[in-house]
């Protein structure tokens, strides 16, 4: 169930310190050690699993519910103006800790975070081709 090399499993086991802000049967949430903004927290399932594609559906639902709970608290208690939920799946997508988690990042008007891409019109043929590959079962 736990991975002995996983830092989030060690936090879950109480072997590493963390500032826990929410817990339920399936999840815990704790403060990110290197916050992007004030109040940045991470929600993780208690059961070790690597990423979005391997997490059990019930755990995914529980993590999503907990992330929404914290997003609401960020607005109510930290006076956040908005919230980003972020999941990185795979090292190409910036994942660095391979225990599934969702970042809950409170956002404040004028904070320094920026979109990591520059929106610009895409190639219509390539959008359509990608859509054909993605669509359906
Ligand atoms: P990822 O890059 O995998 O999406 O997110 C991993 C997050 O875990 C990073 O934002 C990083 O700051 C955070 N993190 C890494 N090590 C620790 C730790 O030991 N304790 C806590 N609380 N957060 C950590
Ligand atoms: Zn783990």
Short mmCIF file of N, CA and C and ligand atoms in Angstrom, two decimals:
data_model
loop_
_atom_site.label_atom_id
_atom_site.label_comp_id
_atom_site.label_asym_id
_atom_site.label_seq_id
_atom_site.Cartn_x
_atom_site.Cartn_y
_atom_site.Cartn_z
N UNK A 1 0.83 -1.21 0.00
CA UNK A 1 0.00 0.00 0.00
C UNK A 1 0.87 1.26 0.00
N UNK A 2 1.87 1.30 0.89
CA UNK A 2 2.76 2.46 0.92
C UNK A 2 4.04 2.12 0.17
N UNK A 3 4.65 3.15 -0.42
CA UNK A 3 5.93 2.98 -1.10
C UNK A 3 7.01 3.53 -0.17
N UNK A 4 7.95 2.69 0.26
CA UNK A 4 8.94 3.13 1.26
C UNK A 4 9.82 4.28 0.77
N UNK A 5 9.88 4.49 -0.55
CA UNK A 5 10.72 5.58 -1.07
C UNK A 5 9.93 6.86 -1.35
N UNK A 6 8.64 6.85 -1.00
CA UNK A 6 7.78 7.98 -1.41
C UNK A 6 7.64 8.98 -0.26
N UNK A 7 7.97 10.25 -0.54
CA UNK A 7 7.92 11.23 0.56
C UNK A 7 6.49 11.47 1.04
N UNK A 8 5.52 11.39 0.15
CA UNK A 8 4.14 11.60 0.62
C UNK A 8 3.66 10.42 1.46
N UNK A 9 4.09 9.21 1.14
CA UNK A 9 3.77 8.06 2.01
C UNK A 9 4.41 8.26 3.38
N UNK A 10 5.61 8.83 3.40
CA UNK A 10 6.27 9.07 4.69
C UNK A 10 5.50 10.13 5.49
N UNK A 11 4.99 11.13 4.81
CA UNK A 11 4.15 12.13 5.50
C UNK A 11 2.90 11.44 6.04
N UNK A 12 2.27 10.58 5.22
CA UNK A 12 1.06 9.87 5.65
C UNK A 12 1.34 8.99 6.86
N UNK A 13 2.53 8.41 6.91
CA UNK A 13 2.88 7.52 8.02
C UNK A 13 3.35 8.28 9.24
N UNK A 14 3.48 9.61 9.12
CA UNK A 14 3.96 10.40 10.24
C UNK A 14 5.48 10.34 10.39
N UNK A 15 6.16 9.82 9.37
CA UNK A 15 7.63 9.71 9.44
C UNK A 15 8.31 11.00 9.00
N UNK A 16 7.59 11.83 8.24
CA UNK A 16 8.10 13.15 7.86
C UNK A 16 7.07 14.18 8.33
N UNK A 17 7.53 15.33 8.79
CA UNK A 17 6.57 16.33 9.26
C UNK A 17 5.83 16.99 8.09
N UNK A 18 4.62 17.40 8.36
CA UNK A 18 3.85 18.17 7.37
C UNK A 18 2.77 18.92 8.13
N UNK A 19 2.36 20.03 7.56
CA UNK A 19 1.30 20.82 8.17
C UNK A 19 -0.02 20.43 7.53
N UNK A 20 -0.73 19.58 8.25
CA UNK A 20 -1.96 19.00 7.68
C UNK A 20 -3.12 19.98 7.89
N UNK A 21 -3.89 20.18 6.82
CA UNK A 21 -5.00 21.13 6.91
C UNK A 21 -6.36 20.48 6.68
N UNK A 22 -6.36 19.24 6.24
CA UNK A 22 -7.64 18.57 6.01
C UNK A 22 -7.38 17.06 5.96
N UNK A 23 -8.34 16.28 6.46
CA UNK A 23 -8.22 14.82 6.41
C UNK A 23 -9.59 14.22 6.27
N UNK A 24 -9.69 13.13 5.55
CA UNK A 24 -10.90 12.31 5.62
C UNK A 24 -10.47 10.85 5.45
N UNK A 25 -11.45 9.98 5.27
CA UNK A 25 -11.17 8.55 5.21
C UNK A 25 -10.15 8.19 4.13
N UNK A 26 -10.24 8.88 2.98
CA UNK A 26 -9.41 8.51 1.84
C UNK A 26 -8.28 9.47 1.53
N UNK A 27 -8.32 10.69 2.10
CA UNK A 27 -7.35 11.71 1.69
C UNK A 27 -6.74 12.44 2.88
N UNK A 28 -5.58 13.04 2.63
CA UNK A 28 -5.13 14.12 3.52
C UNK A 28 -4.66 15.29 2.64
N UNK A 29 -4.66 16.46 3.25
CA UNK A 29 -4.15 17.65 2.56
C UNK A 29 -3.18 18.34 3.49
N UNK A 30 -2.07 18.79 2.92
CA UNK A 30 -1.04 19.48 3.73
C UNK A 30 -0.45 20.60 2.91
N UNK A 31 0.23 21.52 3.62
CA UNK A 31 0.79 22.69 2.95
C UNK A 31 1.99 22.28 2.09
N UNK A 32 2.07 22.85 0.88
CA UNK A 32 3.24 22.63 0.04
C UNK A 32 4.44 23.32 0.67
N UNK A 33 5.58 22.61 0.67
CA UNK A 33 6.79 23.14 1.31
C UNK A 33 7.39 24.32 0.54
N UNK A 34 7.02 24.43 -0.73
CA UNK A 34 7.54 25.52 -1.58
C UNK A 34 6.36 26.18 -2.30
N UNK A 35 5.59 26.96 -1.55
CA UNK A 35 4.30 27.43 -2.09
C UNK A 35 4.43 28.40 -3.26
N UNK A 36 3.56 28.19 -4.24
CA UNK A 36 3.48 29.12 -5.38
C UNK A 36 2.83 30.43 -4.95
N UNK A 37 1.85 30.32 -4.05
CA UNK A 37 1.20 31.50 -3.48
C UNK A 37 0.87 31.17 -2.02
N UNK A 38 0.40 32.17 -1.31
CA UNK A 38 0.03 31.96 0.10
C UNK A 38 -1.14 30.98 0.18
N UNK A 39 -0.94 29.90 0.95
CA UNK A 39 -2.02 28.93 1.14
C UNK A 39 -1.95 27.72 0.22
N UNK A 40 -0.93 27.63 -0.60
CA UNK A 40 -0.77 26.51 -1.55
C UNK A 40 -0.73 25.18 -0.78
N UNK A 41 -1.68 24.31 -1.08
CA UNK A 41 -1.77 23.01 -0.40
C UNK A 41 -1.81 21.88 -1.43
N UNK A 42 -1.55 20.68 -0.94
CA UNK A 42 -1.58 19.48 -1.78
C UNK A 42 -2.57 18.50 -1.19
N UNK A 43 -3.40 17.91 -2.03
CA UNK A 43 -4.33 16.88 -1.59
C UNK A 43 -3.86 15.55 -2.17
N UNK A 44 -3.75 14.54 -1.30
CA UNK A 44 -3.25 13.24 -1.75
C UNK A 44 -4.15 12.12 -1.23
N UNK A 45 -4.29 11.04 -2.01
CA UNK A 45 -4.98 9.87 -1.46
C UNK A 45 -4.10 9.18 -0.44
N UNK A 46 -4.74 8.56 0.57
CA UNK A 46 -3.96 7.82 1.57
C UNK A 46 -3.25 6.62 0.96
N UNK A 47 -3.87 6.03 -0.06
CA UNK A 47 -3.28 4.86 -0.71
C UNK A 47 -2.28 5.33 -1.77
N UNK A 48 -1.07 4.81 -1.72
CA UNK A 48 -0.06 5.21 -2.70
C UNK A 48 -0.46 4.78 -4.10
N UNK A 49 -0.39 5.73 -5.01
CA UNK A 49 -0.55 5.42 -6.42
C UNK A 49 0.17 6.51 -7.17
N UNK A 50 0.72 6.18 -8.33
CA UNK A 50 1.70 7.06 -8.95
C UNK A 50 1.09 8.35 -9.49
N UNK A 51 -0.03 8.23 -10.20
CA UNK A 51 -0.49 9.43 -10.92
C UNK A 51 -1.96 9.34 -11.29
N UNK A 52 -2.40 10.34 -12.03
CA UNK A 52 -3.80 10.46 -12.45
C UNK A 52 -4.32 9.21 -13.14
N UNK A 53 -3.45 8.56 -13.90
CA UNK A 53 -3.91 7.42 -14.70
C UNK A 53 -4.01 6.14 -13.88
N UNK A 54 -3.39 6.11 -12.71
CA UNK A 54 -3.43 4.88 -11.92
C UNK A 54 -4.32 5.00 -10.68
N UNK A 55 -4.72 6.20 -10.32
CA UNK A 55 -5.49 6.36 -9.08
C UNK A 55 -6.86 5.69 -9.22
N UNK A 56 -7.31 5.03 -8.13
CA UNK A 56 -8.62 4.38 -8.13
C UNK A 56 -9.72 5.44 -8.24
N UNK A 57 -10.77 5.16 -8.99
CA UNK A 57 -11.84 6.15 -9.18
C UNK A 57 -12.39 6.73 -7.87
N UNK A 58 -12.58 5.89 -6.86
CA UNK A 58 -13.10 6.40 -5.58
C UNK A 58 -12.13 7.37 -4.93
N UNK A 59 -10.84 7.06 -5.03
CA UNK A 59 -9.84 7.96 -4.46
C UNK A 59 -9.78 9.26 -5.27
N UNK A 60 -9.91 9.16 -6.57
CA UNK A 60 -9.89 10.36 -7.42
C UNK A 60 -11.05 11.28 -7.04
N UNK A 61 -12.22 10.67 -6.86
CA UNK A 61 -13.39 11.47 -6.46
C UNK A 61 -13.15 12.13 -5.10
N UNK A 62 -12.60 11.37 -4.17
CA UNK A 62 -12.37 11.90 -2.83
C UNK A 62 -11.34 13.03 -2.86
N UNK A 63 -10.30 12.88 -3.66
CA UNK A 63 -9.29 13.94 -3.77
C UNK A 63 -9.91 15.19 -4.42
N UNK A 64 -10.73 14.98 -5.44
CA UNK A 64 -11.38 16.13 -6.09
C UNK A 64 -12.30 16.85 -5.11
N UNK A 65 -13.06 16.09 -4.32
CA UNK A 65 -13.94 16.70 -3.32
C UNK A 65 -13.14 17.50 -2.30
N UNK A 66 -12.05 16.92 -1.84
CA UNK A 66 -11.22 17.61 -0.84
C UNK A 66 -10.59 18.86 -1.45
N UNK A 67 -10.18 18.78 -2.71
CA UNK A 67 -9.58 19.95 -3.37
C UNK A 67 -10.62 21.08 -3.47
N UNK A 68 -11.85 20.72 -3.77
CA UNK A 68 -12.89 21.74 -3.84
C UNK A 68 -13.17 22.34 -2.46
N UNK A 69 -13.15 21.48 -1.45
CA UNK A 69 -13.34 21.96 -0.07
C UNK A 69 -12.27 23.01 0.26
N UNK A 70 -11.03 22.71 -0.05
CA UNK A 70 -9.94 23.64 0.26
C UNK A 70 -10.01 24.90 -0.59
N UNK A 71 -10.46 24.75 -1.84
CA UNK A 71 -10.61 25.93 -2.70
C UNK A 71 -11.62 26.89 -2.07
N UNK A 72 -12.70 26.33 -1.55
CA UNK A 72 -13.70 27.17 -0.88
C UNK A 72 -13.13 27.86 0.35
N UNK A 73 -12.34 27.10 1.11
CA UNK A 73 -11.73 27.71 2.31
C UNK A 73 -10.74 28.80 1.93
N UNK A 74 -10.00 28.58 0.83
CA UNK A 74 -9.03 29.60 0.39
C UNK A 74 -9.76 30.91 0.09
N UNK A 75 -10.92 30.80 -0.52
CA UNK A 75 -11.67 32.02 -0.82
C UNK A 75 -12.25 32.63 0.46
N UNK A 76 -12.83 31.77 1.30
CA UNK A 76 -13.51 32.28 2.50
C UNK A 76 -12.53 32.78 3.56
N UNK A 77 -11.45 32.02 3.76
CA UNK A 77 -10.62 32.29 4.94
C UNK A 77 -9.34 33.05 4.60
N UNK A 78 -8.83 32.85 3.38
CA UNK A 78 -7.60 33.55 2.99
C UNK A 78 -7.91 34.74 2.08
N UNK A 79 -9.19 34.93 1.79
CA UNK A 79 -9.61 36.00 0.88
C UNK A 79 -8.96 35.86 -0.50
N UNK A 80 -8.79 34.62 -0.95
CA UNK A 80 -8.29 34.43 -2.31
C UNK A 80 -9.33 34.96 -3.29
N UNK A 81 -8.84 35.51 -4.41
CA UNK A 81 -9.76 36.00 -5.45
C UNK A 81 -10.13 34.88 -6.43
N UNK A 82 -9.31 33.83 -6.47
CA UNK A 82 -9.55 32.70 -7.35
C UNK A 82 -8.69 31.54 -6.89
N UNK A 83 -8.81 30.41 -7.55
CA UNK A 83 -8.04 29.22 -7.18
C UNK A 83 -7.69 28.45 -8.45
N UNK A 84 -6.46 27.97 -8.54
CA UNK A 84 -6.10 27.00 -9.58
C UNK A 84 -5.94 25.63 -8.94
N UNK A 85 -6.56 24.62 -9.57
CA UNK A 85 -6.25 23.22 -9.24
C UNK A 85 -5.29 22.75 -10.31
N UNK A 86 -4.23 22.07 -9.88
CA UNK A 86 -3.22 21.62 -10.85
C UNK A 86 -2.84 20.19 -10.55
N UNK A 87 -2.83 19.38 -11.58
CA UNK A 87 -2.25 18.04 -11.47
C UNK A 87 -1.23 17.87 -12.57
N UNK A 88 -0.06 17.37 -12.21
CA UNK A 88 0.96 17.07 -13.20
C UNK A 88 1.06 15.55 -13.29
N UNK A 89 0.89 15.04 -14.49
CA UNK A 89 0.89 13.59 -14.71
C UNK A 89 2.07 13.24 -15.60
N UNK A 90 3.14 12.77 -14.99
CA UNK A 90 4.35 12.41 -15.74
C UNK A 90 5.39 13.51 -15.69
N UNK A 91 6.66 13.11 -15.79
CA UNK A 91 7.72 14.12 -15.66
C UNK A 91 7.67 15.13 -16.80
N UNK A 92 7.18 14.74 -17.97
CA UNK A 92 7.05 15.71 -19.07
C UNK A 92 6.06 16.81 -18.71
N UNK A 93 5.17 16.49 -17.77
CA UNK A 93 4.15 17.45 -17.33
C UNK A 93 4.52 18.08 -15.98
N UNK A 94 5.82 18.00 -15.61
CA UNK A 94 6.38 18.64 -14.40
C UNK A 94 6.18 17.83 -13.14
N UNK A 95 5.63 16.60 -13.21
CA UNK A 95 5.46 15.85 -11.96
C UNK A 95 6.83 15.52 -11.37
N UNK A 96 6.98 15.80 -10.08
CA UNK A 96 8.26 15.52 -9.41
C UNK A 96 8.09 14.55 -8.25
N UNK A 97 6.87 14.47 -7.70
CA UNK A 97 6.61 13.49 -6.63
C UNK A 97 5.59 12.50 -7.18
N UNK A 98 5.98 11.23 -7.21
CA UNK A 98 5.17 10.24 -7.92
C UNK A 98 4.22 9.50 -6.98
N UNK A 99 3.46 10.31 -6.27
CA UNK A 99 2.30 9.88 -5.47
C UNK A 99 1.22 10.87 -5.88
N UNK A 100 0.16 10.37 -6.50
CA UNK A 100 -0.85 11.26 -7.09
C UNK A 100 -1.24 12.39 -6.13
N UNK A 101 -1.35 13.59 -6.66
CA UNK A 101 -1.77 14.72 -5.83
C UNK A 101 -2.35 15.82 -6.70
N UNK A 102 -3.21 16.61 -6.09
CA UNK A 102 -3.72 17.82 -6.73
C UNK A 102 -3.25 19.02 -5.92
N UNK A 103 -2.65 19.97 -6.64
CA UNK A 103 -2.28 21.23 -6.01
C UNK A 103 -3.53 22.11 -5.92
N UNK A 104 -3.71 22.74 -4.75
CA UNK A 104 -4.74 23.75 -4.59
C UNK A 104 -4.00 25.07 -4.39
N UNK A 105 -4.06 25.92 -5.40
CA UNK A 105 -3.24 27.14 -5.40
C UNK A 105 -4.17 28.36 -5.35
N UNK A 106 -4.26 28.97 -4.16
CA UNK A 106 -5.07 30.19 -4.08
C UNK A 106 -4.47 31.27 -4.99
N UNK A 107 -5.34 32.03 -5.61
CA UNK A 107 -4.86 33.10 -6.49
C UNK A 107 -5.37 34.44 -5.99
N UNK A 108 -4.52 35.45 -6.12
CA UNK A 108 -4.82 36.79 -5.62
C UNK A 108 -4.65 37.77 -6.77
N UNK A 109 -5.59 38.69 -6.89
CA UNK A 109 -5.47 39.69 -7.95
C UNK A 109 -4.06 40.29 -7.92
N UNK A 110 -3.40 40.29 -9.05
CA UNK A 110 -2.07 40.90 -9.14
C UNK A 110 -0.93 40.01 -8.69
N UNK A 111 -1.23 38.73 -8.33
CA UNK A 111 -0.12 37.86 -7.90
C UNK A 111 0.79 37.55 -9.11
N UNK A 112 1.99 37.04 -8.85
CA UNK A 112 2.97 36.96 -9.95
C UNK A 112 2.84 35.73 -10.85
N UNK A 113 1.90 34.85 -10.58
CA UNK A 113 1.81 33.64 -11.41
C UNK A 113 1.32 34.00 -12.81
N UNK A 114 1.86 33.28 -13.80
CA UNK A 114 1.49 33.50 -15.20
C UNK A 114 1.17 32.17 -15.85
N UNK A 115 0.29 32.20 -16.85
CA UNK A 115 0.03 31.00 -17.64
C UNK A 115 1.35 30.47 -18.21
N UNK A 116 1.55 29.14 -18.19
CA UNK A 116 2.82 28.62 -18.71
C UNK A 116 2.85 28.48 -20.23
N UNK A 117 1.83 28.93 -20.92
CA UNK A 117 1.89 28.95 -22.38
C UNK A 117 1.34 30.29 -22.86
N UNK A 118 1.70 30.62 -24.12
CA UNK A 118 1.21 31.87 -24.69
C UNK A 118 0.05 31.51 -25.62
N UNK A 119 -1.18 31.87 -25.25
CA UNK A 119 -2.31 31.51 -26.11
C UNK A 119 -2.17 32.18 -27.47
N UNK A 120 -2.27 31.36 -28.52
CA UNK A 120 -2.27 31.91 -29.88
C UNK A 120 -3.04 30.94 -30.74
N UNK A 121 -3.64 31.40 -31.83
CA UNK A 121 -4.47 30.52 -32.65
C UNK A 121 -3.68 29.31 -33.12
N UNK A 122 -4.29 28.11 -33.01
CA UNK A 122 -3.60 26.89 -33.42
C UNK A 122 -3.80 26.59 -34.89
N UNK A 123 -3.10 25.56 -35.36
CA UNK A 123 -3.24 25.09 -36.73
C UNK A 123 -4.54 24.27 -36.82
N UNK A 124 -5.49 24.75 -37.60
CA UNK A 124 -6.83 24.13 -37.63
C UNK A 124 -6.77 22.67 -38.04
N UNK A 125 -5.93 22.35 -39.03
CA UNK A 125 -5.86 20.96 -39.52
C UNK A 125 -5.30 20.06 -38.42
N UNK A 126 -4.32 20.56 -37.69
CA UNK A 126 -3.73 19.74 -36.63
C UNK A 126 -4.68 19.58 -35.45
N UNK A 127 -5.45 20.64 -35.14
CA UNK A 127 -6.45 20.54 -34.08
C UNK A 127 -7.45 19.45 -34.46
N UNK A 128 -7.89 19.47 -35.71
CA UNK A 128 -8.88 18.48 -36.17
C UNK A 128 -8.28 17.06 -36.15
N UNK A 129 -7.03 16.94 -36.57
CA UNK A 129 -6.39 15.62 -36.59
C UNK A 129 -6.25 15.07 -35.17
N UNK A 130 -5.83 15.93 -34.25
CA UNK A 130 -5.68 15.49 -32.85
C UNK A 130 -7.04 15.11 -32.28
N UNK A 131 -8.06 15.89 -32.64
CA UNK A 131 -9.42 15.60 -32.14
C UNK A 131 -9.87 14.23 -32.63
N UNK A 132 -9.55 13.90 -33.85
CA UNK A 132 -9.96 12.58 -34.38
C UNK A 132 -9.30 11.45 -33.61
N UNK A 133 -8.04 11.66 -33.23
CA UNK A 133 -7.34 10.63 -32.47
C UNK A 133 -7.89 10.52 -31.04
N UNK A 134 -8.32 11.65 -30.49
CA UNK A 134 -8.78 11.66 -29.09
C UNK A 134 -10.23 11.21 -28.95
N UNK A 135 -11.03 11.44 -29.95
CA UNK A 135 -12.48 11.25 -29.80
C UNK A 135 -12.85 9.77 -29.70
N UNK A 136 -13.96 9.54 -29.04
CA UNK A 136 -14.50 8.18 -28.95
C UNK A 136 -13.74 7.34 -27.97
N UNK A 137 -14.08 6.06 -27.97
CA UNK A 137 -13.45 5.14 -27.02
C UNK A 137 -12.20 4.57 -27.61
P1 LIG B 1 4.66 18.01 -8.48
O1 LIG B 1 5.89 18.72 -8.96
O2 LIG B 1 4.90 16.51 -8.42
O3 LIG B 1 3.39 18.36 -9.19
O4 LIG B 1 4.41 18.53 -7.00
C1 LIG B 1 5.18 18.13 -5.92
C2 LIG B 1 5.04 19.22 -4.86
O5 LIG B 1 5.46 18.66 -3.63
C3 LIG B 1 5.92 20.44 -5.12
O6 LIG B 1 5.10 21.60 -5.22
C4 LIG B 1 6.86 20.49 -3.92
O7 LIG B 1 7.09 21.80 -3.46
C5 LIG B 1 6.13 19.66 -2.89
N1 LIG B 1 7.00 18.95 -1.97
C6 LIG B 1 8.12 18.26 -2.27
N2 LIG B 1 8.66 17.72 -1.16
C7 LIG B 1 7.83 18.05 -0.14
C8 LIG B 1 7.86 17.77 1.27
O8 LIG B 1 8.73 17.10 1.79
N3 LIG B 1 6.84 18.30 2.00
C9 LIG B 1 5.85 19.07 1.45
N4 LIG B 1 4.93 19.53 2.27
N5 LIG B 1 5.80 19.35 0.14
C10 LIG B 1 6.79 18.85 -0.64
ZN1 LIG B 2 3.31 7.43 -1.81
#
